[in-house]
XYZ file of C-alpha atoms in Angstrom:
461
model
C -19.796 74.305 -15.374
C -22.271 75.459 -17.995
C -21.736 78.860 -19.650
C -24.873 80.212 -17.957
C -23.351 79.725 -14.506
C -20.042 81.332 -15.435
C -20.007 84.926 -14.222
C -17.580 87.250 -16.054
C -16.740 90.801 -15.034
C -15.303 93.048 -17.747
C -13.385 96.157 -16.614
C -12.305 98.894 -19.072
C -12.458 102.665 -19.057
C -13.499 102.697 -22.757
C -17.210 102.039 -23.213
C -16.858 100.693 -26.724
C -14.432 97.983 -25.500
C -16.748 97.059 -22.594
C -19.801 96.770 -24.827
C -18.199 94.896 -27.680
C -16.391 92.476 -25.384
C -19.508 91.955 -23.264
C -21.595 91.324 -26.343
C -19.283 88.602 -27.645
C -19.237 86.884 -24.283
C -23.062 87.055 -23.923
C -23.410 85.399 -27.392
C -21.384 82.549 -26.008
C -23.919 82.186 -23.186
C -21.965 83.710 -20.262
C -23.419 86.001 -17.653
C -21.523 89.300 -18.090
C -21.315 92.504 -16.037
C -19.252 95.579 -16.797
C -17.328 98.163 -14.733
C -15.813 101.425 -16.003
C -12.911 101.620 -13.546
C -10.897 99.656 -11.003
C -12.677 101.032 -7.908
C -16.072 99.980 -9.210
C -14.740 96.583 -10.139
C -13.333 95.922 -6.689
C -16.688 96.898 -5.181
C -18.502 94.444 -7.424
C -15.934 91.694 -6.668
C -16.526 92.197 -2.960
C -20.348 92.152 -3.296
C -20.821 89.033 -5.426
C -19.005 85.908 -6.511
C -17.332 85.920 -9.953
C -15.708 83.253 -12.083
C -13.561 85.322 -14.418
C -12.228 88.884 -14.344
C -11.142 90.571 -17.632
C -9.463 93.841 -16.810
C -7.633 96.499 -18.894
C -4.018 97.165 -17.937
C -4.027 100.963 -18.483
C -6.836 102.788 -16.709
C -7.066 106.056 -14.800
C -7.092 105.697 -10.998
C -6.506 102.075 -10.144
C -4.766 100.392 -13.058
C -5.169 96.769 -14.087
C -2.166 95.526 -12.075
C -3.518 97.059 -8.909
C -6.952 95.548 -9.516
C -5.360 92.125 -10.271
C -3.292 92.206 -7.029
C -6.236 93.133 -4.800
C -8.635 90.792 -6.555
C -6.312 87.799 -6.075
C -5.714 88.626 -2.440
C -9.484 88.617 -1.845
C -10.284 85.605 -4.076
C -7.220 83.474 -4.893
C -9.152 81.117 -7.179
C -10.476 83.965 -9.418
C -9.231 83.641 -13.035
C -7.936 87.042 -14.186
C -7.181 87.931 -17.835
C -5.337 91.177 -18.556
C -6.112 93.283 -21.649
C -3.425 95.561 -23.110
C -2.619 97.363 -26.317
C 1.099 97.451 -25.421
C 2.033 93.824 -24.687
C 5.594 93.371 -23.624
C 7.473 90.522 -21.965
C 7.793 92.587 -18.768
C 4.055 93.217 -18.735
C 3.215 89.534 -19.178
C 5.745 88.401 -16.551
C 4.556 91.022 -14.053
C 0.947 89.984 -14.541
C 1.715 86.264 -14.198
C 3.676 86.864 -10.967
C 0.608 88.547 -9.494
C -1.520 85.603 -10.473
C -2.999 86.415 -13.878
C -4.214 83.480 -15.898
C -3.290 85.019 -19.283
C -3.423 88.236 -21.260
C -5.108 89.471 -24.448
C -3.537 92.016 -26.816
C -5.904 94.658 -28.268
C -7.384 94.469 -30.835
C -8.167 90.812 -30.233
C -9.999 88.157 -32.257
C -13.397 87.087 -30.780
C -12.542 83.502 -31.601
C -9.320 83.768 -29.551
C -11.428 85.157 -26.691
C -13.907 82.310 -26.893
C -11.191 79.652 -26.853
C -9.525 81.231 -23.803
C -12.799 81.374 -21.904
C -13.499 77.724 -22.695
C -10.035 76.758 -21.368
C -10.663 78.702 -18.167
C -14.099 77.200 -17.624
C -12.732 73.668 -18.167
C -9.840 74.298 -15.772
C -12.136 75.698 -13.092
C -14.470 72.669 -13.406
C -11.411 70.367 -12.956
C -10.269 72.371 -9.909
C -13.695 72.021 -8.339
C -13.805 68.330 -9.073
C -10.389 67.895 -7.418
C -11.514 69.884 -4.400
C -14.557 67.609 -3.988
C -12.311 64.556 -4.309
C -9.841 65.938 -1.790
C -12.681 66.597 0.656
C -14.014 63.119 0.149
C -10.574 61.649 0.761
C -10.228 63.739 3.921
C -13.470 62.234 5.214
C -12.267 58.776 4.300
C -8.957 59.374 6.116
C -10.544 61.079 9.163
C -11.261 59.772 12.659
C -12.823 62.744 14.433
C -9.923 65.290 14.730
C -7.325 62.802 13.490
C -6.388 62.581 9.798
C -4.182 59.962 8.201
C -3.867 57.988 5.012
C -1.239 55.682 6.445
C -2.411 52.007 6.420
C -1.040 51.635 9.968
C -3.071 54.616 11.238
C -6.162 53.440 9.337
C -5.849 50.159 11.249
C -5.556 52.159 14.476
C -8.728 54.129 13.587
C -10.587 50.841 13.047
C -9.352 49.462 16.363
C -10.230 52.697 18.210
C -13.776 52.737 16.779
C -14.269 49.131 17.929
C -12.729 49.780 21.328
C -14.882 52.905 21.801
C -18.050 50.764 21.941
C -16.791 48.911 25.024
C -15.987 50.007 28.554
C -12.558 48.383 28.581
C -9.502 50.284 29.622
C -7.308 51.507 26.736
C -3.563 52.100 26.874
C -2.280 54.495 24.181
C 1.403 54.304 23.442
C 3.409 56.759 21.356
C 6.117 59.382 21.294
C 5.532 62.890 22.638
C 3.423 64.919 20.240
C 2.042 61.972 18.335
C -1.569 62.707 19.239
C -2.341 60.428 22.162
C -4.759 62.821 23.833
C -6.480 63.583 20.516
C -7.046 59.829 20.028
C -8.360 59.522 23.598
C -10.841 62.325 22.910
C -11.914 60.680 19.661
C -12.541 57.392 21.444
C -14.663 59.235 24.031
C -16.657 61.021 21.294
C -17.303 57.719 19.500
C -18.381 55.899 22.687
C -21.753 55.594 24.425
C -20.274 57.959 27.035
C -19.952 60.799 24.523
C -22.550 62.914 26.377
C -20.580 62.544 29.606
C -17.447 64.478 30.614
C -13.984 63.964 29.215
C -11.451 64.772 31.920
C -7.693 64.830 31.271
C -4.905 64.645 33.899
C -1.160 64.912 33.319
C 0.450 62.501 35.737
C 3.921 63.901 35.064
C 3.217 67.544 35.880
C 2.347 67.187 39.605
C 4.072 65.904 42.745
C 2.813 62.705 44.335
C 0.754 64.441 46.987
C -0.763 66.986 44.581
C -1.581 64.267 42.020
C -3.230 62.138 44.709
C -5.445 65.056 45.719
C -6.084 65.931 42.028
C -7.224 62.391 41.248
C -9.220 61.480 44.359
C -10.084 64.804 45.910
C -9.981 65.541 49.648
C -12.127 66.267 52.658
C -12.015 69.463 54.671
C -9.050 69.424 57.027
C -7.316 66.572 55.208
C -4.075 68.617 55.106
C -2.973 72.209 55.731
C -4.888 74.487 53.424
C -7.787 72.059 52.816
C -10.496 74.462 53.917
C -13.361 72.694 52.085
C -14.197 69.341 50.484
C -12.949 69.104 46.920
C -13.890 66.480 44.333
C -11.142 64.914 42.349
C -10.870 64.049 38.638
C -12.318 60.597 39.131
C -15.570 62.074 40.428
C -15.484 64.840 37.794
C -15.318 62.132 35.107
C -18.208 60.086 36.511
C -20.335 58.860 33.623
C -17.615 59.737 31.120
C -13.975 59.195 30.375
C -10.847 59.881 32.427
C -7.608 60.348 30.441
C -4.459 59.651 32.439
C -1.606 61.118 30.428
C 1.965 60.019 31.069
C 0.778 57.235 33.416
C 4.267 55.737 33.334
C 5.448 58.612 35.599
C 3.150 57.678 38.510
C 4.845 56.882 41.852
C 4.720 53.414 43.415
C 2.100 54.498 45.991
C -0.209 55.952 43.399
C 0.258 52.902 41.194
C -1.295 50.839 44.021
C -4.120 53.371 44.479
C -4.895 53.321 40.707
C -4.867 49.535 40.757
C -7.504 49.484 43.513
C -9.745 51.982 41.687
C -9.525 49.989 38.457
C -10.400 46.782 40.306
C -13.134 48.090 42.625
C -14.395 51.274 40.895
C -14.321 52.938 44.290
C -11.874 54.998 46.314
C -11.604 57.277 49.377
C -11.006 61.000 49.232
C -7.918 62.128 51.170
C -8.922 62.408 54.817
C -12.202 60.634 54.143
C -13.664 57.386 55.479
C -16.658 56.830 53.217
C -15.986 55.092 49.913
C -16.879 56.936 46.686
C -18.172 54.871 43.766
C -17.656 56.058 40.174
C -18.602 54.913 36.719
C -15.540 55.962 34.712
C -13.874 54.625 31.563
C -10.088 54.907 31.782
C -7.843 55.771 28.805
C -4.205 55.933 29.826
C -1.218 57.083 27.752
C 2.528 57.101 27.981
C 5.639 57.628 25.868
C 7.587 55.185 28.040
C 8.181 51.493 27.527
C 5.951 50.125 30.303
C 6.880 46.529 29.643
C 10.508 47.357 30.201
C 9.607 49.368 33.285
C 7.826 46.274 34.696
C 10.883 44.113 33.992
C 13.075 46.671 35.847
C 10.687 46.864 38.803
C 9.729 50.477 38.210
C 6.073 49.774 37.354
C 3.662 47.344 38.937
C 3.015 44.279 36.737
C -0.610 43.915 37.962
C -1.353 47.568 37.148
C 0.294 47.196 33.744
C -2.023 44.339 32.856
C -5.053 46.279 34.194
C -4.180 49.182 31.917
C -3.092 47.171 28.902
C -6.463 45.627 28.122
C -6.661 47.259 24.665
C -3.211 48.616 23.660
C -3.064 51.129 20.817
C 0.364 52.133 19.607
C 0.571 55.336 17.432
C 3.563 55.239 15.035
C 5.754 58.362 14.882
C 5.263 60.748 11.967
C 8.657 59.886 10.442
C 7.226 56.403 9.773
C 4.187 57.748 7.913
C 5.391 60.744 5.968
C 2.516 60.398 3.516
C 0.420 62.035 6.226
C 2.419 65.290 6.239
C 0.479 66.955 3.336
C -2.834 66.014 4.965
C -1.767 67.388 8.311
C -0.388 70.623 6.830
C -3.617 71.321 4.930
C -5.703 70.417 8.012
C -3.836 72.791 10.306
C -3.773 75.598 7.673
C -7.620 75.348 7.436
C -8.100 75.247 11.204
C -5.771 78.170 11.818
C -7.383 80.237 9.072
C -10.822 79.716 10.671
C -9.569 80.373 14.191
C -7.501 83.494 13.536
C -9.381 85.037 10.646
C -6.186 85.108 8.591
C -6.396 84.612 4.801
C -6.000 80.941 3.754
C -2.621 80.037 2.279
C -1.486 77.520 -0.277
C 1.705 75.400 -0.020
C 3.703 75.046 -3.207
C 4.646 71.540 -4.368
C 8.287 72.340 -3.727
C 7.630 73.560 -0.161
C 5.538 70.422 0.538
C 8.466 68.277 -0.578
C 10.652 70.049 1.981
C 8.103 69.478 4.686
C 7.606 65.868 3.773
C 11.398 65.152 3.756
C 11.799 66.457 7.373
C 11.977 63.894 10.183
C 9.549 65.674 12.522
C 11.027 64.722 15.917
C 8.142 66.552 17.587
C 5.585 64.583 15.550
C 2.132 66.072 14.885
C 2.530 68.787 17.532
C 5.589 70.085 15.715
C 3.686 70.113 12.402
C 0.969 72.262 14.008
C 3.556 74.675 15.476
C 5.456 74.984 12.181
C 2.244 75.581 10.231
C 1.094 78.223 12.745
C 4.447 80.033 12.389
C 4.178 79.931 8.552
C 0.582 81.117 8.652
C 1.544 84.160 10.682
C 4.966 85.044 9.258
C 4.402 84.465 5.537
C 2.654 87.442 4.048
C 2.263 85.919 0.550
C -0.684 83.764 -0.394
C 1.693 80.866 -1.198
C 4.172 79.175 1.141
C 7.382 78.465 -0.816
C 10.585 76.528 0.095
C 12.430 79.648 1.180
C 9.763 80.251 3.825
C 10.262 76.833 5.423
C 13.051 76.996 8.011
C 12.644 73.828 10.017
C 16.090 73.719 11.569
C 15.804 77.202 12.996
C 13.288 75.951 15.569
C 15.793 73.342 16.784
C 18.724 75.735 17.429
C 19.759 76.114 21.095
C 19.657 79.784 22.310
C 22.995 80.870 23.726
C 24.256 83.809 25.851
C 27.939 84.810 25.691
C 28.807 81.438 24.188
C 26.996 79.561 26.957
C 23.621 77.809 26.793
C 20.872 79.818 28.510
C 18.511 78.476 31.144
C 15.191 77.000 30.024
C 13.335 80.013 31.495
C 15.569 82.521 29.623
C 15.259 80.569 26.352
C 11.493 80.432 26.718
C 11.214 84.169 27.433
C 13.525 85.029 24.542
C 11.459 82.947 22.170
C 8.148 84.346 23.489
C 9.352 87.948 23.193
C 10.567 87.451 19.604
C 7.408 85.562 18.613
C 5.008 88.081 20.115
C 6.911 90.945 18.462
C 6.647 89.219 15.108
C 2.908 88.662 15.527
C 2.282 92.319 16.500
C 4.340 93.437 13.482
C 2.481 91.042 11.182
C -0.869 92.519 12.470
C 0.470 96.059 11.764
C 0.125 97.020 15.429
C -3.522 95.955 15.683
C -3.497 94.579 19.228
C -6.974 93.040 19.041
C -5.969 90.979 15.995
C -2.588 90.064 17.538
C -4.309 88.801 20.735
C -6.726 86.788 18.640
C -3.902 85.218 16.569
C -2.077 84.297 19.794
C -5.289 82.845 21.312
C -5.195 85.211 24.307
C -7.807 87.366 25.973
C -7.045 91.047 25.427
C -6.262 91.653 29.169
C -4.039 88.561 29.313
C -2.317 89.754 26.102
C -1.399 93.140 27.660
C -0.128 91.418 30.816
C 2.026 89.254 28.567
C 3.370 92.359 26.758
C 4.328 93.970 30.060
C 5.917 90.812 31.443
C 8.023 90.515 28.297
C 9.026 94.180 28.452
C 7.227 95.022 25.238
C 4.874 97.567 26.857
C 5.852 100.170 29.399
C 4.299 99.514 32.844
C 3.358 103.183 33.359
C 1.660 103.676 30.074
C -1.891 102.534 29.313
C -2.400 100.169 26.392
C -3.327 101.619 23.022
C -6.968 101.175 21.972
C -6.277 100.473 18.368
């Protein structure tokens, strides 16, 4: 950065200090502006971007420490230098804890000031260069919404890009939470079908009859309650991609139905006689060992080979821990944009803790942990003491006995929602936004969890 592009704001209640300091800095070629008090300085910091803030410690109204704290919260990368005539160890330590770069003792030598500014400018240039390099690396390590620097994942990205250009069926294998659906979406977005629909179906979440109707649709009167014709997911995905998640859980009857669709590209709605033709690309996924299931007679061999045209196996996160820092930074950035919360940094020590963890829940667990840290940590930096990975794995108990899944879920939801509301200082609109809920849905949730009296209208704050 050239001196001309470095913007320095000088804050001191004594005019002679402001003018003399500003004059020295302007002689060195910097752009300099001056503020007589803390309130004016904060207004200028909010209105325009600044490179360096030089602020006096003792001022009437807002003192230098208060200005430092508020300025760093607003702009974490701002370099702040404190000026004081009463330098003490306590003063220096307090300023450094709040994020000050350094401090100057009055009266100070103009040469000392120039050297300090040069060091700051050089450091800021290095930080910007590192940020550009990190962004370039992120692009290099990215496949749509997936990020990884692992050689194994880079090979998977290359395979997925190649596979996306074809119409062949893809079988994605991997543990729960490893990102199978995210990979399926990336394949769709990279394919010639990108302008068509992407339709996802969980084969494990529905009974056989419901899944059959969900996939193939039904005609009016096909069964009790079928009052009108309904198109299924195969028709909804016509011209695009159908993602069959947890395909290893499909019943024997539906396995045969899927085989026929894959072979003929046509099917019958439930209760219908006319065949329905579709142009659909299938991406299936499972966390089960389908080859073993075939050997044990639980999965049709012919369907297995129809699905396993292009197999893609995603390794668990514990086998590619070099990806943890990338994923943490990615989710911090996404959550900051989505929720409007201030971006946070992760200390090197905290990142070591995160990287040493085994992540049994894979990428999904990383996202959940990062979201919890984003909400619950009020500081700008996430430190090791904030990272409590084992707490999430504890089993809730009642009177020494394990609770039901429903009770455990409700207990967790109640505690989590309470923490979010507290973090947002009772601002219900912000809390609903952080939780990703519509305001009306948020208040229904509060009542259901017993956090809002049923007979009292919600606050409008």
